[in-house]
mmCIF file of C-alpha atoms in Angstrom:
data_model
loop_
_atom_site.group_PDB
_atom_site.id
_atom_site.type_symbol
_atom_site.label_atom_id
_atom_site.label_comp_id
_atom_site.label_asym_id
_atom_site.label_seq_id
_atom_site.Cartn_x
_atom_site.Cartn_y
_atom_site.Cartn_z
ATOM 1 C CA UNK A 1 -71.033 18.447 41.484
ATOM 2 C CA UNK A 2 -73.951 20.828 40.369
ATOM 3 C CA UNK A 3 -75.928 19.969 37.289
ATOM 4 C CA UNK A 4 -74.528 22.795 35.114
ATOM 5 C CA UNK A 5 -70.729 22.290 35.924
ATOM 6 C CA UNK A 6 -68.984 21.401 32.695
ATOM 7 C CA UNK A 7 -65.675 19.305 33.940
ATOM 8 C CA UNK A 8 -66.720 16.182 31.813
ATOM 9 C CA UNK A 9 -64.660 16.407 28.344
ATOM 10 C CA UNK A 10 -67.558 14.743 26.374
ATOM 11 C CA UNK A 11 -69.803 17.315 27.734
ATOM 12 C CA UNK A 12 -67.381 20.078 27.058
ATOM 13 C CA UNK A 13 -67.263 19.040 23.578
ATOM 14 C CA UNK A 14 -70.924 19.209 23.085
ATOM 15 C CA UNK A 15 -71.289 22.574 24.893
ATOM 16 C CA UNK A 16 -68.668 23.736 22.188
ATOM 17 C CA UNK A 17 -70.853 22.250 19.388
ATOM 18 C CA UNK A 18 -74.211 23.719 20.928
ATOM 19 C CA UNK A 19 -72.398 27.293 21.265
ATOM 20 C CA UNK A 20 -72.504 27.521 25.019
ATOM 21 C CA UNK A 21 -69.733 29.036 26.957
ATOM 22 C CA UNK A 22 -67.970 27.931 30.331
ATOM 23 C CA UNK A 23 -70.150 29.028 33.222
ATOM 24 C CA UNK A 24 -73.260 29.764 31.306
ATOM 25 C CA UNK A 25 -76.444 28.270 32.812
ATOM 26 C CA UNK A 26 -77.305 25.285 31.094
ATOM 27 C CA UNK A 27 -80.992 25.232 29.508
ATOM 28 C CA UNK A 28 -83.255 22.904 31.278
ATOM 29 C CA UNK A 29 -85.419 20.102 29.714
ATOM 30 C CA UNK A 30 -87.629 17.356 30.494
ATOM 31 C CA UNK A 31 -88.866 14.210 28.914
ATOM 32 C CA UNK A 32 -91.963 12.676 30.184
ATOM 33 C CA UNK A 33 -92.817 8.937 28.852
ATOM 34 C CA UNK A 34 -96.372 8.116 28.493
ATOM 35 C CA UNK A 35 -95.935 4.185 28.161
ATOM 36 C CA UNK A 36 -99.236 3.402 26.232
ATOM 37 C CA UNK A 37 -100.317 2.310 22.561
ATOM 38 C CA UNK A 38 -103.211 0.586 21.022
ATOM 39 C CA UNK A 39 -100.939 -2.013 19.862
ATOM 40 C CA UNK A 40 -97.180 -2.774 19.364
ATOM 41 C CA UNK A 41 -96.099 -2.075 15.782
ATOM 42 C CA UNK A 42 -93.531 -4.712 14.441
ATOM 43 C CA UNK A 43 -90.643 -2.190 14.365
ATOM 44 C CA UNK A 44 -90.931 -0.750 17.638
ATOM 45 C CA UNK A 45 -88.529 -1.152 20.374
ATOM 46 C CA UNK A 46 -89.577 1.215 23.057
ATOM 47 C CA UNK A 47 -90.920 0.739 26.412
ATOM 48 C CA UNK A 48 -94.672 0.618 26.284
ATOM 49 C CA UNK A 49 -97.571 -1.429 27.105
ATOM 50 C CA UNK A 50 -100.284 -2.112 24.499
ATOM 51 C CA UNK A 51 -104.101 -2.138 24.794
ATOM 52 C CA UNK A 52 -104.006 -1.404 28.515
ATOM 53 C CA UNK A 53 -106.230 1.496 29.082
ATOM 54 C CA UNK A 54 -107.104 0.167 32.468
ATOM 55 C CA UNK A 55 -103.858 1.427 33.494
ATOM 56 C CA UNK A 56 -104.094 4.939 32.530
ATOM 57 C CA UNK A 57 -104.975 6.314 35.741
ATOM 58 C CA UNK A 58 -102.929 4.232 37.833
ATOM 59 C CA UNK A 59 -99.913 5.593 35.727
ATOM 60 C CA UNK A 60 -100.995 9.172 36.311
ATOM 61 C CA UNK A 61 -101.204 8.482 39.916
ATOM 62 C CA UNK A 62 -97.540 7.286 40.041
ATOM 63 C CA UNK A 63 -96.436 10.177 37.902
ATOM 64 C CA UNK A 64 -98.075 12.605 40.071
ATOM 65 C CA UNK A 65 -96.193 11.125 43.237
ATOM 66 C CA UNK A 66 -92.807 10.976 41.254
ATOM 67 C CA UNK A 67 -93.134 14.540 40.237
ATOM 68 C CA UNK A 68 -94.256 15.777 43.879
ATOM 69 C CA UNK A 69 -90.805 14.145 44.972
ATOM 70 C CA UNK A 70 -89.096 17.118 43.301
ATOM 71 C CA UNK A 71 -90.505 19.260 46.286
ATOM 72 C CA UNK A 72 -91.002 22.416 44.443
ATOM 73 C CA UNK A 73 -91.863 22.919 40.815
ATOM 74 C CA UNK A 74 -88.883 23.295 38.326
ATOM 75 C CA UNK A 75 -89.399 25.561 35.296
ATOM 76 C CA UNK A 76 -87.974 23.976 32.036
ATOM 77 C CA UNK A 77 -87.296 25.422 28.404
ATOM 78 C CA UNK A 78 -87.793 22.245 26.737
ATOM 79 C CA UNK A 79 -90.529 19.814 27.568
ATOM 80 C CA UNK A 80 -91.059 16.657 25.443
ATOM 81 C CA UNK A 81 -93.913 14.259 25.964
ATOM 82 C CA UNK A 82 -93.005 10.911 24.161
ATOM 83 C CA UNK A 83 -94.115 6.927 24.221
ATOM 84 C CA UNK A 84 -95.565 4.953 23.533
ATOM 85 C CA UNK A 85 -98.406 7.505 22.523
ATOM 86 C CA UNK A 86 -99.021 10.395 24.590
ATOM 87 C CA UNK A 87 -102.190 11.263 22.401
ATOM 88 C CA UNK A 88 -103.833 8.158 23.072
ATOM 89 C CA UNK A 89 -105.064 9.604 26.541
ATOM 90 C CA UNK A 90 -108.922 10.296 26.485
ATOM 91 C CA UNK A 91 -109.577 14.126 27.019
ATOM 92 C CA UNK A 92 -110.116 13.918 30.895
ATOM 93 C CA UNK A 93 -106.970 11.895 31.322
ATOM 94 C CA UNK A 94 -105.250 14.326 29.103
ATOM 95 C CA UNK A 95 -106.244 17.329 31.048
ATOM 96 C CA UNK A 96 -105.212 15.404 34.331
ATOM 97 C CA UNK A 97 -101.716 14.873 32.640
ATOM 98 C CA UNK A 98 -101.042 18.406 31.321
ATOM 99 C CA UNK A 99 -102.213 20.091 34.840
ATOM 100 C CA UNK A 100 -99.655 17.838 36.441
ATOM 101 C CA UNK A 101 -96.915 19.101 34.002
ATOM 102 C CA UNK A 102 -98.204 22.672 34.414
ATOM 103 C CA UNK A 103 -97.863 22.610 38.075
ATOM 104 C CA UNK A 104 -94.574 20.805 38.379
ATOM 105 C CA UNK A 105 -92.496 21.514 35.055
ATOM 106 C CA UNK A 106 -93.945 24.872 34.064
ATOM 107 C CA UNK A 107 -92.430 26.082 30.878
ATOM 108 C CA UNK A 108 -90.988 29.338 30.261
ATOM 109 C CA UNK A 109 -92.400 32.082 27.746
ATOM 110 C CA UNK A 110 -90.131 30.925 25.139
ATOM 111 C CA UNK A 111 -90.312 27.336 25.783
ATOM 112 C CA UNK A 112 -90.754 24.363 23.158
ATOM 113 C CA UNK A 113 -93.384 21.873 24.663
ATOM 114 C CA UNK A 114 -93.781 18.922 22.230
ATOM 115 C CA UNK A 115 -96.315 15.837 22.232
ATOM 116 C CA UNK A 116 -95.885 12.944 20.157
ATOM 117 C CA UNK A 117 -99.002 11.783 18.327
ATOM 118 C CA UNK A 118 -100.644 9.204 16.393
ATOM 119 C CA UNK A 119 -102.236 10.645 13.136
ATOM 120 C CA UNK A 120 -105.573 8.967 13.964
ATOM 121 C CA UNK A 121 -105.675 11.009 17.442
ATOM 122 C CA UNK A 122 -105.375 14.376 15.649
ATOM 123 C CA UNK A 123 -108.726 16.178 15.625
ATOM 124 C CA UNK A 124 -109.769 19.766 16.147
ATOM 125 C CA UNK A 125 -110.813 19.140 19.653
ATOM 126 C CA UNK A 126 -107.798 17.613 20.688
ATOM 127 C CA UNK A 127 -105.599 20.231 19.270
ATOM 128 C CA UNK A 128 -107.614 22.887 20.835
ATOM 129 C CA UNK A 129 -107.329 21.188 24.065
ATOM 130 C CA UNK A 130 -103.772 20.431 24.322
ATOM 131 C CA UNK A 131 -102.727 24.022 23.047
ATOM 132 C CA UNK A 132 -104.714 25.529 25.807
ATOM 133 C CA UNK A 133 -102.371 24.018 28.331
ATOM 134 C CA UNK A 134 -99.509 25.106 26.212
ATOM 135 C CA UNK A 135 -98.376 22.440 24.065
ATOM 136 C CA UNK A 136 -96.824 24.396 21.123
ATOM 137 C CA UNK A 137 -95.339 21.622 19.003
ATOM 138 C CA UNK A 138 -96.728 18.232 17.740
ATOM 139 C CA UNK A 139 -94.338 15.258 16.500
ATOM 140 C CA UNK A 140 -96.398 13.131 14.399
ATOM 141 C CA UNK A 141 -95.730 9.379 13.863
ATOM 142 C CA UNK A 142 -96.646 9.093 10.327
ATOM 143 C CA UNK A 143 -93.838 6.676 9.079
ATOM 144 C CA UNK A 144 -95.194 6.641 5.458
ATOM 145 C CA UNK A 145 -97.577 7.896 3.044
ATOM 146 C CA UNK A 146 -97.581 4.296 1.336
ATOM 147 C CA UNK A 147 -100.359 2.403 2.272
ATOM 148 C CA UNK A 148 -98.696 -1.012 1.495
ATOM 149 C CA UNK A 149 -95.663 0.089 3.261
ATOM 150 C CA UNK A 150 -97.804 1.253 6.537
ATOM 151 C CA UNK A 151 -99.299 -2.309 6.433
ATOM 152 C CA UNK A 152 -95.911 -3.848 6.698
ATOM 153 C CA UNK A 153 -95.092 -1.689 9.493
ATOM 154 C CA UNK A 154 -98.230 -2.693 11.274
ATOM 155 C CA UNK A 155 -99.507 0.897 11.480
ATOM 156 C CA UNK A 156 -103.259 1.689 12.070
ATOM 157 C CA UNK A 157 -103.599 4.306 9.624
ATOM 158 C CA UNK A 158 -103.365 4.825 5.875
ATOM 159 C CA UNK A 159 -101.533 7.442 3.856
ATOM 160 C CA UNK A 160 -104.865 9.622 3.725
ATOM 161 C CA UNK A 161 -105.118 9.648 7.390
ATOM 162 C CA UNK A 162 -101.628 11.176 7.375
ATOM 163 C CA UNK A 163 -102.233 13.828 5.103
ATOM 164 C CA UNK A 164 -105.441 14.819 6.925
ATOM 165 C CA UNK A 165 -103.667 14.885 10.377
ATOM 166 C CA UNK A 166 -101.036 16.853 9.120
ATOM 167 C CA UNK A 167 -103.535 19.615 7.665
ATOM 168 C CA UNK A 168 -105.529 19.459 10.644
ATOM 169 C CA UNK A 169 -102.280 19.846 12.910
ATOM 170 C CA UNK A 170 -101.292 22.949 10.735
ATOM 171 C CA UNK A 171 -104.417 24.671 11.467
ATOM 172 C CA UNK A 172 -103.785 24.855 15.152
ATOM 173 C CA UNK A 173 -99.611 24.824 15.436
ATOM 174 C CA UNK A 174 -96.968 26.426 13.509
ATOM 175 C CA UNK A 175 -94.425 24.018 14.637
ATOM 176 C CA UNK A 176 -95.176 20.352 13.206
ATOM 177 C CA UNK A 177 -92.698 17.512 12.761
ATOM 178 C CA UNK A 178 -93.259 14.456 10.997
ATOM 179 C CA UNK A 179 -91.271 10.806 11.433
ATOM 180 C CA UNK A 180 -90.804 9.002 8.252
ATOM 181 C CA UNK A 181 -89.317 5.440 8.054
ATOM 182 C CA UNK A 182 -86.927 4.391 5.110
ATOM 183 C CA UNK A 183 -85.092 0.868 4.952
ATOM 184 C CA UNK A 184 -88.477 -1.000 6.065
ATOM 185 C CA UNK A 185 -88.601 -4.739 5.373
ATOM 186 C CA UNK A 186 -88.640 -5.629 1.804
ATOM 187 C CA UNK A 187 -87.433 -2.076 0.635
ATOM 188 C CA UNK A 188 -84.761 -1.967 -1.919
ATOM 189 C CA UNK A 189 -82.177 0.724 -2.641
ATOM 190 C CA UNK A 190 -84.088 1.578 -5.701
ATOM 191 C CA UNK A 191 -86.978 2.065 -3.327
ATOM 192 C CA UNK A 192 -84.806 4.431 -1.313
ATOM 193 C CA UNK A 193 -84.045 6.510 -4.515
ATOM 194 C CA UNK A 194 -87.963 7.029 -5.131
ATOM 195 C CA UNK A 195 -88.552 7.731 -1.426
ATOM 196 C CA UNK A 196 -89.132 11.442 -1.951
ATOM 197 C CA UNK A 197 -91.186 11.054 -5.030
ATOM 198 C CA UNK A 198 -93.728 8.754 -3.589
ATOM 199 C CA UNK A 199 -93.680 10.401 -0.218
ATOM 200 C CA UNK A 200 -93.803 13.738 -1.962
ATOM 201 C CA UNK A 201 -96.755 14.636 0.261
ATOM 202 C CA UNK A 202 -94.165 15.821 2.709
ATOM 203 C CA UNK A 203 -93.015 18.795 0.581
ATOM 204 C CA UNK A 204 -96.566 20.046 -0.074
ATOM 205 C CA UNK A 205 -97.429 19.448 3.630
ATOM 206 C CA UNK A 206 -94.361 20.979 5.247
ATOM 207 C CA UNK A 207 -93.256 24.462 5.794
ATOM 208 C CA UNK A 208 -89.792 23.571 7.231
ATOM 209 C CA UNK A 209 -86.989 21.431 6.034
ATOM 210 C CA UNK A 210 -87.090 17.686 5.884
ATOM 211 C CA UNK A 211 -84.569 15.774 7.956
ATOM 212 C CA UNK A 212 -83.594 12.142 7.209
ATOM 213 C CA UNK A 213 -81.854 9.927 9.663
ATOM 214 C CA UNK A 214 -80.997 6.092 9.402
ATOM 215 C CA UNK A 215 -79.387 3.619 11.662
ATOM 216 C CA UNK A 216 -75.612 5.243 11.141
ATOM 217 C CA UNK A 217 -76.965 8.467 12.635
ATOM 218 C CA UNK A 218 -78.720 6.582 15.399
ATOM 219 C CA UNK A 219 -75.513 4.869 16.568
ATOM 220 C CA UNK A 220 -73.466 8.202 16.051
ATOM 221 C CA UNK A 221 -75.866 10.061 18.444
#
């Protein structure tokens, strides 16, 4: 069966939701995992290695081999770099990663190319570098503007760092998303009720809508 065939009932249902018709070519997308972080936050359940910068080059070597096994480049309409923390890579290794992806997963002219970022990594130089390769959307793992909550979540930034990172990102990218966590340890229903009040920075920093998801949505999806 070819990748764009739609005989599966579950796929057919999703195609209906997405608005595609039978026989239309499905959009192409790729996810590339960069499994490195400075440390593992207590809530994180993703596949990653903490404090292992010694493995960056080895991982890029393996990624290059795996991509080359495609034989020919495959253009994509959506490219997402997740982790881990892709933004953790130093400039030289970041350039190597983005060059690899440009070669083997070239994006179409209307493509969305997203990179997940840690607030402390977002500088003007960082934004200029990744934008020059075609990245056009940042997904910032902020989690909260509240310092006490960030400490409970074992994050390495404070609320002001997050505000500064969003403002810097906005100077270079028109498409920026922000992850925020609720139902953190020791939070109550009344805390949730005041969540948008305390995290009101989101409204001032964002030009787009705010979407909130919880465990129920995660189960559904």
